[in-house]
Coordinates of C-alpha atoms (C1' of nucleotides) in Angstrom, one line a residue:
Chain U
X876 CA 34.0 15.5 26.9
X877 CA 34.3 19.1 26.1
X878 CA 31.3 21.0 26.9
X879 CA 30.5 19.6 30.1
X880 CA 28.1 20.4 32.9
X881 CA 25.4 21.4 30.3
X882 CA 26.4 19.0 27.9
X883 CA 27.2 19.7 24.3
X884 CA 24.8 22.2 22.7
X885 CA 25.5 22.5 18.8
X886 CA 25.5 20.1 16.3
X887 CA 28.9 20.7 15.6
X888 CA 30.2 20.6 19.0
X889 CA 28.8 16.9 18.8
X890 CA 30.4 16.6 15.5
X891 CA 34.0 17.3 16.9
X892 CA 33.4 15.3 19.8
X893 CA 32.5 12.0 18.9
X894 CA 33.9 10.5 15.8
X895 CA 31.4 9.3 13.5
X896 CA 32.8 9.0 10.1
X897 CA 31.8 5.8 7.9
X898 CA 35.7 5.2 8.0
X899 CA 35.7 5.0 12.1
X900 CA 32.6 3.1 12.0
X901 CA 33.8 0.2 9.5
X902 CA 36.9 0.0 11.4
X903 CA 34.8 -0.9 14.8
X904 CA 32.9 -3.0 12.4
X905 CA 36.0 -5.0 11.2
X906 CA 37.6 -5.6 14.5
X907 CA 34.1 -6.8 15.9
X908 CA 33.9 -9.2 12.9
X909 CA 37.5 -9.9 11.4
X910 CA 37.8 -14.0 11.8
X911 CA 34.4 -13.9 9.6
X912 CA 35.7 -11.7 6.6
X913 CA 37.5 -13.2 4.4
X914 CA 39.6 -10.5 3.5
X915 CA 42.3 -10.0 6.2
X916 CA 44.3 -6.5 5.6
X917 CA 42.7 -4.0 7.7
X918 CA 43.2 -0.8 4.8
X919 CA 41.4 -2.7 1.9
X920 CA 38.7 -4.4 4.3
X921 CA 37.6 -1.2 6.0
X922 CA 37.2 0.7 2.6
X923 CA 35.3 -2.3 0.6
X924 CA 33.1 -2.6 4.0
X925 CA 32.6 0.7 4.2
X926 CA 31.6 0.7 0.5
X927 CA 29.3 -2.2 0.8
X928 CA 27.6 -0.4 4.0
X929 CA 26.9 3.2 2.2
X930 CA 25.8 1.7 -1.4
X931 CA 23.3 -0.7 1.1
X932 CA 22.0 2.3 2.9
X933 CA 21.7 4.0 0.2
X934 CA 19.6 1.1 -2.0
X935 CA 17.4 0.0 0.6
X936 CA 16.7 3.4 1.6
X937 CA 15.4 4.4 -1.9
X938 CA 13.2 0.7 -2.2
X939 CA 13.4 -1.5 0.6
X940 CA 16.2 -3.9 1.2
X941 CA 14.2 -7.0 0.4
X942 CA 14.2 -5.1 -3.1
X943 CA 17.5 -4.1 -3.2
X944 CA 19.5 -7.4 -5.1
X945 CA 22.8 -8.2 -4.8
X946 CA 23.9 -7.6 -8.1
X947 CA 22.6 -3.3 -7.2
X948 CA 24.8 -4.1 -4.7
X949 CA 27.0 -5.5 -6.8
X950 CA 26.8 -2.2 -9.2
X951 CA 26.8 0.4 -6.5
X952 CA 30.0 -1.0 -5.0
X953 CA 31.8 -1.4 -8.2
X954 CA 32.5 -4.8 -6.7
X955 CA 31.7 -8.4 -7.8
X956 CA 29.1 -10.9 -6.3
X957 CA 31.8 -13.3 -5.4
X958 CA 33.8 -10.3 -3.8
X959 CA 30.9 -9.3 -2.2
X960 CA 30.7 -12.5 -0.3
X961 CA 34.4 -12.3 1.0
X962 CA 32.5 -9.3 3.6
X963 CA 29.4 -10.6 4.1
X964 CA 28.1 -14.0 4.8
X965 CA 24.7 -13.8 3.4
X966 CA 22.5 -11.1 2.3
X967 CA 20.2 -11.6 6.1
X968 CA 23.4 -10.9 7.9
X969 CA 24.3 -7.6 6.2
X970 CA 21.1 -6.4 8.2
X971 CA 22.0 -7.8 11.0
X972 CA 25.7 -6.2 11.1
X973 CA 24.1 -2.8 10.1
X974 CA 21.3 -3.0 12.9
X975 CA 23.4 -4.6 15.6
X976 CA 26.2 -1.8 14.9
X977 CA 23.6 0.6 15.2
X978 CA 22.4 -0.2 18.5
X979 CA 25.7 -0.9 19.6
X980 CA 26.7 3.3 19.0
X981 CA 23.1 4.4 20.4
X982 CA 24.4 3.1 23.2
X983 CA 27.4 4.4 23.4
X984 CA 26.7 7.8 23.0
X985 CA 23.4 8.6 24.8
X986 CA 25.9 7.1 27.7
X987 CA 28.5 9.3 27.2
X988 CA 27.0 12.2 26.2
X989 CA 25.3 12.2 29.8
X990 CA 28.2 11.6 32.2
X991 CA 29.4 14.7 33.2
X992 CA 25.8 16.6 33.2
X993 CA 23.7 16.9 36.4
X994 CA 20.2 18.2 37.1
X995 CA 17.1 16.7 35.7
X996 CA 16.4 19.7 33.2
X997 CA 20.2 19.5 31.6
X998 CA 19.9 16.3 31.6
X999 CA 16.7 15.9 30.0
X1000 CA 17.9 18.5 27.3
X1001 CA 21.4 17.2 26.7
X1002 CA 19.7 13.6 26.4
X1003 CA 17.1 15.2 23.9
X1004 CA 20.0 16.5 21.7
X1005 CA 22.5 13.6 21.6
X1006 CA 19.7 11.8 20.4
X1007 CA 18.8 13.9 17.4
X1008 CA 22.5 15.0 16.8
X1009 CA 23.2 11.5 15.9
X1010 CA 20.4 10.6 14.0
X1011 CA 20.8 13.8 12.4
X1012 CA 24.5 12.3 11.9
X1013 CA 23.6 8.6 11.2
X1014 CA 20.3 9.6 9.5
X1015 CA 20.4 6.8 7.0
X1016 CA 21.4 4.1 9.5
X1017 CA 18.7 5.1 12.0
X1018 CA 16.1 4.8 8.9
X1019 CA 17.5 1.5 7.7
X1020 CA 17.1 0.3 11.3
X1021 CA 13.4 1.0 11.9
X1022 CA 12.1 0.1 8.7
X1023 CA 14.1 -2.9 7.9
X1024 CA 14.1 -4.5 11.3
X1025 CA 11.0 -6.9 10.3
X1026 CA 13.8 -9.1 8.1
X1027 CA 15.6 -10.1 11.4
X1028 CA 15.4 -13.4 13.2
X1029 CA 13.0 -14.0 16.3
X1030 CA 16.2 -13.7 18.5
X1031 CA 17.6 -9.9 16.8
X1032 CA 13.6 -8.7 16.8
X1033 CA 13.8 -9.1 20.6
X1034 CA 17.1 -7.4 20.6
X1035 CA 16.0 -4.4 18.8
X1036 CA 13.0 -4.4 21.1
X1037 CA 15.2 -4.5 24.6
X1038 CA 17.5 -1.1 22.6
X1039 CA 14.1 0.9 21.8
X1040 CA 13.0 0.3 26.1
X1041 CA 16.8 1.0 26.8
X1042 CA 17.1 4.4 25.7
X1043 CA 13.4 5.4 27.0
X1044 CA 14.5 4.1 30.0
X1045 CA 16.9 6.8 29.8
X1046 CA 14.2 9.4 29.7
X1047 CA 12.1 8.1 32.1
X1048 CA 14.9 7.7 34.7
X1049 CA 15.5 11.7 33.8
X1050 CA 11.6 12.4 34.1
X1051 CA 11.6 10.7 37.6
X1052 CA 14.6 12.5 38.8
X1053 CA 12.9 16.0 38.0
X1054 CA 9.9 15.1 40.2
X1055 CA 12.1 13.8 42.9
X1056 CA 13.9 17.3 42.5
X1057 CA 10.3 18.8 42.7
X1058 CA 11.0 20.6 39.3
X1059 CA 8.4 18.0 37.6
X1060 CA 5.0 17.9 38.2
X1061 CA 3.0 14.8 38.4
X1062 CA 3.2 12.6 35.2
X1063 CA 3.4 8.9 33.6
X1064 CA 7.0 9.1 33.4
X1065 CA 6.3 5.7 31.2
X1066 CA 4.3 7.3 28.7
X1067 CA 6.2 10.8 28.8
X1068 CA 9.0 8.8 27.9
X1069 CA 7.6 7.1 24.8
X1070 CA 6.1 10.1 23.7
X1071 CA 9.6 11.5 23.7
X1072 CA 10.8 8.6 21.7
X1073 CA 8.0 9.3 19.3
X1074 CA 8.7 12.9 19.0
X1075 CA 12.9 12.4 18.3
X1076 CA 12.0 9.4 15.6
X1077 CA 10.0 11.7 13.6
X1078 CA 13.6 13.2 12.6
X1079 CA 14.6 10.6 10.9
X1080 CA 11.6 8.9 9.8
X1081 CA 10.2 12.1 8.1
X1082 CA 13.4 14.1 7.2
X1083 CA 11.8 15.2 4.0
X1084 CA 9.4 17.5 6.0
X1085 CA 11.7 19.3 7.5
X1086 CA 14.5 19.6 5.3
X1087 CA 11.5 21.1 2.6
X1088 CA 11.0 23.3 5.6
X1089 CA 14.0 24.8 6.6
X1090 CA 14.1 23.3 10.0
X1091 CA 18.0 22.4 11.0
X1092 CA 18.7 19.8 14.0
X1093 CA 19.2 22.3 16.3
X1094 CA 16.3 23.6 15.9
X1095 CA 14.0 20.9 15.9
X1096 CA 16.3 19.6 19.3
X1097 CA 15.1 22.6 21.0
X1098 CA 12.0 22.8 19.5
X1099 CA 11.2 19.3 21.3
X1100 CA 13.0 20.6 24.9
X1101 CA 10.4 23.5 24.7
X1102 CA 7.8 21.0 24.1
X1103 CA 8.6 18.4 26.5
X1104 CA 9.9 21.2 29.7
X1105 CA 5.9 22.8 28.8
X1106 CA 4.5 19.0 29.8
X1107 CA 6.6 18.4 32.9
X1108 CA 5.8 21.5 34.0
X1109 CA 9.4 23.3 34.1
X1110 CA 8.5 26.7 32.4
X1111 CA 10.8 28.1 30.0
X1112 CA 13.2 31.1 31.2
X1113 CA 12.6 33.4 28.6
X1114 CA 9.0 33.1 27.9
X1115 CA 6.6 35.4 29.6
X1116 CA 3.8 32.7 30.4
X1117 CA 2.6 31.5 33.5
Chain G
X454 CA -23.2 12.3 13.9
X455 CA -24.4 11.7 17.5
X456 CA -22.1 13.4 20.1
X457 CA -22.0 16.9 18.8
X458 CA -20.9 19.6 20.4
X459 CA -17.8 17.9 22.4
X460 CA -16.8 15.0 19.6
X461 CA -17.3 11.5 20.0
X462 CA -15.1 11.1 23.7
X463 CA -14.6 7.5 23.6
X464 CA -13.5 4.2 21.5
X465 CA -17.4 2.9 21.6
X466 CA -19.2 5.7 20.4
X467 CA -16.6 5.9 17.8
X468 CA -17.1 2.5 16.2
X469 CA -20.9 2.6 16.5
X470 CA -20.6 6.0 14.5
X471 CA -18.8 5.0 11.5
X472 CA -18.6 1.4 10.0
X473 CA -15.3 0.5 9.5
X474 CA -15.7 -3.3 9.2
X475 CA -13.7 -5.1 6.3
X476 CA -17.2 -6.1 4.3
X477 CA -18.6 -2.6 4.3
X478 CA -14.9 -1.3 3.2
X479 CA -14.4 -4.1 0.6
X480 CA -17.8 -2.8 -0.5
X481 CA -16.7 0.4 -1.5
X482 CA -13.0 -0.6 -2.7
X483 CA -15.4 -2.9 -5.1
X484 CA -17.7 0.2 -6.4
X485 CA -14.8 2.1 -7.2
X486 CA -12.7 -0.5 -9.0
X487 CA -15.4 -2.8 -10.6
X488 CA -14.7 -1.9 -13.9
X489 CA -11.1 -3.0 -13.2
X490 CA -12.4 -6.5 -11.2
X491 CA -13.2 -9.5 -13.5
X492 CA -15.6 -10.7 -11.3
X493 CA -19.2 -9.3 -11.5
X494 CA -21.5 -10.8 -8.8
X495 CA -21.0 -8.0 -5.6
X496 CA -21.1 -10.5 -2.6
X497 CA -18.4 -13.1 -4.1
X498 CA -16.5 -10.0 -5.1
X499 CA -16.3 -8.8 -1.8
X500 CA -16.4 -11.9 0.1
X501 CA -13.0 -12.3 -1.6
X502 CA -11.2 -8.8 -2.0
X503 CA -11.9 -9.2 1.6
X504 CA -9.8 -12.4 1.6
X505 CA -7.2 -11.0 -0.3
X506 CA -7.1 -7.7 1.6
X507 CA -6.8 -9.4 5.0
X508 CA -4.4 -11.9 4.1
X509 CA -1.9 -9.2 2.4
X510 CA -2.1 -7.1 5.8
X511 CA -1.4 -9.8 7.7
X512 CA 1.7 -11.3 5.7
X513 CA 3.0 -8.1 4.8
X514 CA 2.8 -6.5 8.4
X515 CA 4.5 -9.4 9.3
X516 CA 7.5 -9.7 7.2
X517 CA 6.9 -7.1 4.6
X518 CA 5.1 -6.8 1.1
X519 CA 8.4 -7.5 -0.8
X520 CA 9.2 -10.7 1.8
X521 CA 5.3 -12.0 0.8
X522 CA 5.3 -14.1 -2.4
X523 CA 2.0 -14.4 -4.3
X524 CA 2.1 -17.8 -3.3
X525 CA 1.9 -17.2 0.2
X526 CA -1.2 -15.0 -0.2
X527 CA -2.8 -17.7 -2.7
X528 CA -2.2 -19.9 0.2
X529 CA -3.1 -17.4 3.1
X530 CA -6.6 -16.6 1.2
X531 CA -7.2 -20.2 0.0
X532 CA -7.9 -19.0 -3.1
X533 CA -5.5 -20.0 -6.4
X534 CA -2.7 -17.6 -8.3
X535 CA -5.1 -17.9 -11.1
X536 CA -8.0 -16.6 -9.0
X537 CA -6.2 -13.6 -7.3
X538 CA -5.5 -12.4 -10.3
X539 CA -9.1 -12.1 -11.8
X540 CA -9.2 -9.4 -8.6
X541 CA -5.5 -7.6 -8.8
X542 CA -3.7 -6.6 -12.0
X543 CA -0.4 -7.1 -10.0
X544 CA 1.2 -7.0 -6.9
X545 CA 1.9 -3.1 -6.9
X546 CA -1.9 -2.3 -8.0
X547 CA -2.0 -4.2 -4.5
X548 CA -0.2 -1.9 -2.3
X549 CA -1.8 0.9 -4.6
X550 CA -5.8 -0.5 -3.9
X551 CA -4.9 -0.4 -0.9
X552 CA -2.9 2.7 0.5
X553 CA -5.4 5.0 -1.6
X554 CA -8.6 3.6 0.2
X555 CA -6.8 4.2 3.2
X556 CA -6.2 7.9 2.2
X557 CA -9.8 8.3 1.2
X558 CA -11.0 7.0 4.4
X559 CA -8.5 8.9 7.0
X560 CA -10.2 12.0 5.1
X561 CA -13.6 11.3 5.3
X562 CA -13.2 10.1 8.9
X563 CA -10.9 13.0 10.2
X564 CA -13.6 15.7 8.2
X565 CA -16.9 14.5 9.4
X566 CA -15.7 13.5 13.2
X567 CA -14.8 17.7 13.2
X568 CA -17.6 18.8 11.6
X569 CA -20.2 19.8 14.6
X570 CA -17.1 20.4 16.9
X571 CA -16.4 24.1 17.6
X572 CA -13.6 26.3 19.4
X573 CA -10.0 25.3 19.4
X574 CA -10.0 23.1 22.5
X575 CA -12.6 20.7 21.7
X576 CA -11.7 20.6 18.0
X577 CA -8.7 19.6 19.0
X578 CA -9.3 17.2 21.1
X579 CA -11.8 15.5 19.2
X580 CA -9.1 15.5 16.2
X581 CA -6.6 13.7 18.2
X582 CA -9.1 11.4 19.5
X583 CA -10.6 10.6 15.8
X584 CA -6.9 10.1 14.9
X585 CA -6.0 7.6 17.3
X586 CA -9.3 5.5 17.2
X587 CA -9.6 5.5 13.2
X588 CA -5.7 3.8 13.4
X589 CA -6.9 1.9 16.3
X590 CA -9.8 0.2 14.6
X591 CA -7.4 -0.3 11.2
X592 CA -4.2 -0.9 13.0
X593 CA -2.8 -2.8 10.0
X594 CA -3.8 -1.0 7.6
X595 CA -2.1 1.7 8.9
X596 CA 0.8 0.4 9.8
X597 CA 1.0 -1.2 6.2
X598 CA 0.5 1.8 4.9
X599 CA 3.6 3.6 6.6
X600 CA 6.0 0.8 6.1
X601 CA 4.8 0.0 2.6
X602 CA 4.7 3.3 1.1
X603 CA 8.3 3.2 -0.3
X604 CA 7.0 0.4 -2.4
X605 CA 4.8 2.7 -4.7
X606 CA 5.7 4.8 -7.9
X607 CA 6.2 8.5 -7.8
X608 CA 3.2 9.6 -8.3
X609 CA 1.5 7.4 -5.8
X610 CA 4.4 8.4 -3.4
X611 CA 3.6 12.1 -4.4
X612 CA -0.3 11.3 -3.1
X613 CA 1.0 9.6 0.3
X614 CA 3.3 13.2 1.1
X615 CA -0.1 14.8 0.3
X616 CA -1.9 12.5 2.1
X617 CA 0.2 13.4 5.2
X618 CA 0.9 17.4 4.7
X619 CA -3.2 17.4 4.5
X620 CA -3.8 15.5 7.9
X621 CA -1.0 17.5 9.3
X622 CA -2.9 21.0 8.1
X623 CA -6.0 19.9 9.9
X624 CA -4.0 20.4 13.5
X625 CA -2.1 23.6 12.1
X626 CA -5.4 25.3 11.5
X627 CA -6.9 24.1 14.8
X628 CA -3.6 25.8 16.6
X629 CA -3.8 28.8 14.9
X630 CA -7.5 29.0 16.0
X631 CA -6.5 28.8 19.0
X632 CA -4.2 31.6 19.0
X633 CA -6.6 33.6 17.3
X634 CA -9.3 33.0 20.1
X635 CA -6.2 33.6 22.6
X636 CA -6.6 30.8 24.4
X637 CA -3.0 29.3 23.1
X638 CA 0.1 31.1 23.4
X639 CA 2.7 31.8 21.0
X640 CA 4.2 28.9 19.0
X641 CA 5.4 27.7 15.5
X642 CA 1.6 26.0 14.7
X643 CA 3.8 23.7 11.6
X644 CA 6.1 22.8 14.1
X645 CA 3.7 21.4 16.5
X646 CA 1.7 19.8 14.0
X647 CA 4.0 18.1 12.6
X648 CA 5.1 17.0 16.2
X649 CA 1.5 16.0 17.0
X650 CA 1.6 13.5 14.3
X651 CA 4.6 12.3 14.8
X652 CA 3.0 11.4 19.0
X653 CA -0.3 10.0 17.0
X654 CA 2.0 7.7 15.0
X655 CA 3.5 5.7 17.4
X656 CA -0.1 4.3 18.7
X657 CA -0.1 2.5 15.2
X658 CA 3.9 1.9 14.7
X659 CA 4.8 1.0 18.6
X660 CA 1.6 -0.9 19.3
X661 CA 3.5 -3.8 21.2
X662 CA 4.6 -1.2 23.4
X663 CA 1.5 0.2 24.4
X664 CA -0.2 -3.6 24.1
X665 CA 2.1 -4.7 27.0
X666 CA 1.8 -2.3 29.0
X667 CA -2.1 -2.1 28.7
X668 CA -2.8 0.9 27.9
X669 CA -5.6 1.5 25.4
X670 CA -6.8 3.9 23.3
X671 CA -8.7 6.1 25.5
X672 CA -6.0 6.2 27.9
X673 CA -3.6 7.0 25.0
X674 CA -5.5 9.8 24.0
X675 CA -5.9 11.1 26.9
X676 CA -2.0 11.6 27.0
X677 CA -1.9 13.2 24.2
X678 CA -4.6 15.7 24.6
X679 CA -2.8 16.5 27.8
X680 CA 0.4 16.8 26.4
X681 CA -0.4 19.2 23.1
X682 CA -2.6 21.1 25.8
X683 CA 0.5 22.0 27.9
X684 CA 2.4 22.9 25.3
X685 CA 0.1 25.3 24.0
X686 CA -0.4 26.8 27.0
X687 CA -3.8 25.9 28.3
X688 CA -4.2 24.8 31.6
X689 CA -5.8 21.2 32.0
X690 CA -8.8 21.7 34.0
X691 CA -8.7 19.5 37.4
X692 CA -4.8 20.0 38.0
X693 CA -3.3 22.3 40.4
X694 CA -0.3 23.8 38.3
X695 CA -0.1 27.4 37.1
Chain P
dG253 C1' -15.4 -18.0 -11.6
dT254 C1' -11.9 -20.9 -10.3
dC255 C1' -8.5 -24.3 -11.0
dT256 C1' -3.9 -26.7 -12.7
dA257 C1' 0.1 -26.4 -15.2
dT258 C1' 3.7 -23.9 -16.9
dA259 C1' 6.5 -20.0 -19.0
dC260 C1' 10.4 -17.4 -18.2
dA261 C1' 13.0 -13.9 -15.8
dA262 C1' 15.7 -13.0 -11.8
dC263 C1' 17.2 -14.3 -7.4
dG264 C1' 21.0 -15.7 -3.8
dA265 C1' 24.9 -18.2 -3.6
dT266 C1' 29.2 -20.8 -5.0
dA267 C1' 33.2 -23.0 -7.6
dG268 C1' 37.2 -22.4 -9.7
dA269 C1' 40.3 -19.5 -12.7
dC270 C1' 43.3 -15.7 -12.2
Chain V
dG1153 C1' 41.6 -10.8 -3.1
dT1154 C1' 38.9 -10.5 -6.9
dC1155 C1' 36.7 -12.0 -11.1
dT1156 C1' 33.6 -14.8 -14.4
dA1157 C1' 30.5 -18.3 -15.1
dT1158 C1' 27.0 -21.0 -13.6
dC1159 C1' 24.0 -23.7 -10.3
dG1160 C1' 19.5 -24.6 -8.4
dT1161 C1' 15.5 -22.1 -6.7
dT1162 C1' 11.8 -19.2 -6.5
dG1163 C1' 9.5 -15.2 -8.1
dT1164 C1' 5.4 -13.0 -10.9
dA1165 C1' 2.3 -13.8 -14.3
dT1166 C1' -0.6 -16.3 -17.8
dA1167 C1' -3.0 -19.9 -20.8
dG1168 C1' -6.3 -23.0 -21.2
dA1169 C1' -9.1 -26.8 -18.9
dC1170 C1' -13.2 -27.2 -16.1

DNA sequence: GTCTATACAACGATAGAC
DNA sequence: GTCTATCGTTGTATAGAC
């Protein structure tokens, strides 16, 4: 961790820090899953996995993945159906490796990116921008996730259910710690917490109306700190109200 | 309208206000496509675009348009593949029939519930609280309509961004009001729109959430109204802070 | 107005050559 | 490891009887 104490502040600070490339990503993806591909050196599986991920991103983000066919797949990876199915077992687990992955890196960095800081405001703001930094990041993964999670099983619904309370748990644990500090007033630190959930989603769920906008990550992370320190009652430091 | 002044304050006086049940709906979806409908007599018309409507919300919002086959609505409604078809031209018109009412309606609902309402602070309030009880009252339809608007054409899509930039405009103009009348303090007024939607949202696209944890739609709106107050900079009236 | 029967295209998935 | 060819199934939509 670089930036510690206050956490890291710019996107590109985040960028550097943790590795998020497609190629990093299929790797952790291949060593995860490597008895069920069929395809066994790790160069050429990494890059046709990591081939078969982006053109599926990118199809079911444009029409829905139900509407997306194997043989767009097929097209967009420049790769055959039968090669197709040397990486993936069926067409319901792509989703499934996509999603679980997902969660799996959510995870990882809202954990890390908290370690080092202390205090229930730096805290609350670091959390705030890991969480749009990487969806700013994995924008087309974190889209793919929400809209496409109604094509999992019973069992991966509940999954995706417990990593949506996880990480508001995160905030509400932060929202509780302010008011134990006495820097909080009196809230729902339930409902504050969704709300917060609801606020960071809109990144990636309505993109378009910010990129037509001009509004960068960083901005919108700290527009949503300044909204969020106004309810809790922390007032900001250079702002004359109050 | 019967609560003037103040808005309609809870989920009651709401539903008594405007009728928002399926048969008075299906009604006016039949008016406005009868031309289009090959059945002639009103009541079986409606009777059944009721049918079909309800069945399609319910399958789709369960595993998505795409996932729902015509057979599964002819078998959800009762009614034959030959029959559904006397009342849709296809499955897109579908989605089309059915996003575009609910555009029509989130307008006329969002317009006359402000109408009597004056200064920022009530207007406010009383938008957040039409919001939230209009996708209260049509949950599905709402929620269909998010998930499902990928599925249209481009001009369709182009009405849904409209749809959404007009809603959004109502709260801009309500915060810049509010500056105006200096009883809000200085903020980007697109900025917290947008991020007043985005909280509205999740009543209709997180309802599990809220459904477990029993809170309602009063309560919900309650939240809000509290939140987008402090943010803005006026003072909740019983509280202690400031 | 509603039904049954059916047309025909496109789907996911696999077998077997290379 | 990757390809081509093809299987069986299921999709949307319609024609014509009732």
């Amino acid at each position: 961790m670089t930036g510690s104490g206050e956490g890291l502040t710019t996107l590109k600070e985040f960028q550097d820090w943790v590795d998020l490339s497609r190629q990093a990503i299929c790797r952790e993806i291949f060593a995860r899953n490597s008895e069920r591909i069929g395809v066994k050196k790790e160069a050429t599986a990494v890059r046709n996995l990591s081939r078969i991920i982006d053109a599926t991103l990118r199809l079911a983000n444009e029409k829905g993945f139900q509407a997306m066919t194997l043989r767009d797949l097929s097209g967009e990876t420049g790769m055959s159906m039968g090669a197709l199915y040397t990486y993936i077992g069926s067409k319901d687990e792509l989703v499934r490796l996509i999603q679980s992955h997902g969660r799996l890196l959510t995870g990882r960095v809202m954990h890390d990116s908290l370690e080092a800081v202390t205090g229930a405001v730096p805290r609350l703001s670091a959390a705030i921008r890991a969480h749009v930094y990487l969806t700013e990041v994995l924008h087309p993964w974190f889209y793919f996730s929400f809209m496409e999670s109604r094509h999992l099983g019973r069992r991966e619904i509940e999954a995706a259910i417990q990593g949506e309370l996880a990480s508001e748990k995160i905030f509400a644990d932060i929202l509780a710690e302010g008011q134990q500090e006495g820097l909080f007033r009196r809230i729902d630190v339930t409902l504050a917490a969704a709300s917060i959930k609801a606020l960071m989603q809109d990144w990636y769920l309505k993109r378009w109306k910010y990129s037509r906008r001009g509004v960068g990550a960083e901005a919108f992370a700290a527009h949503l700190i300044a909204f969020v320190l106004a309810y809790v009652g922390f007032a900001a430091p250079a702002d004359g109200r109050c």
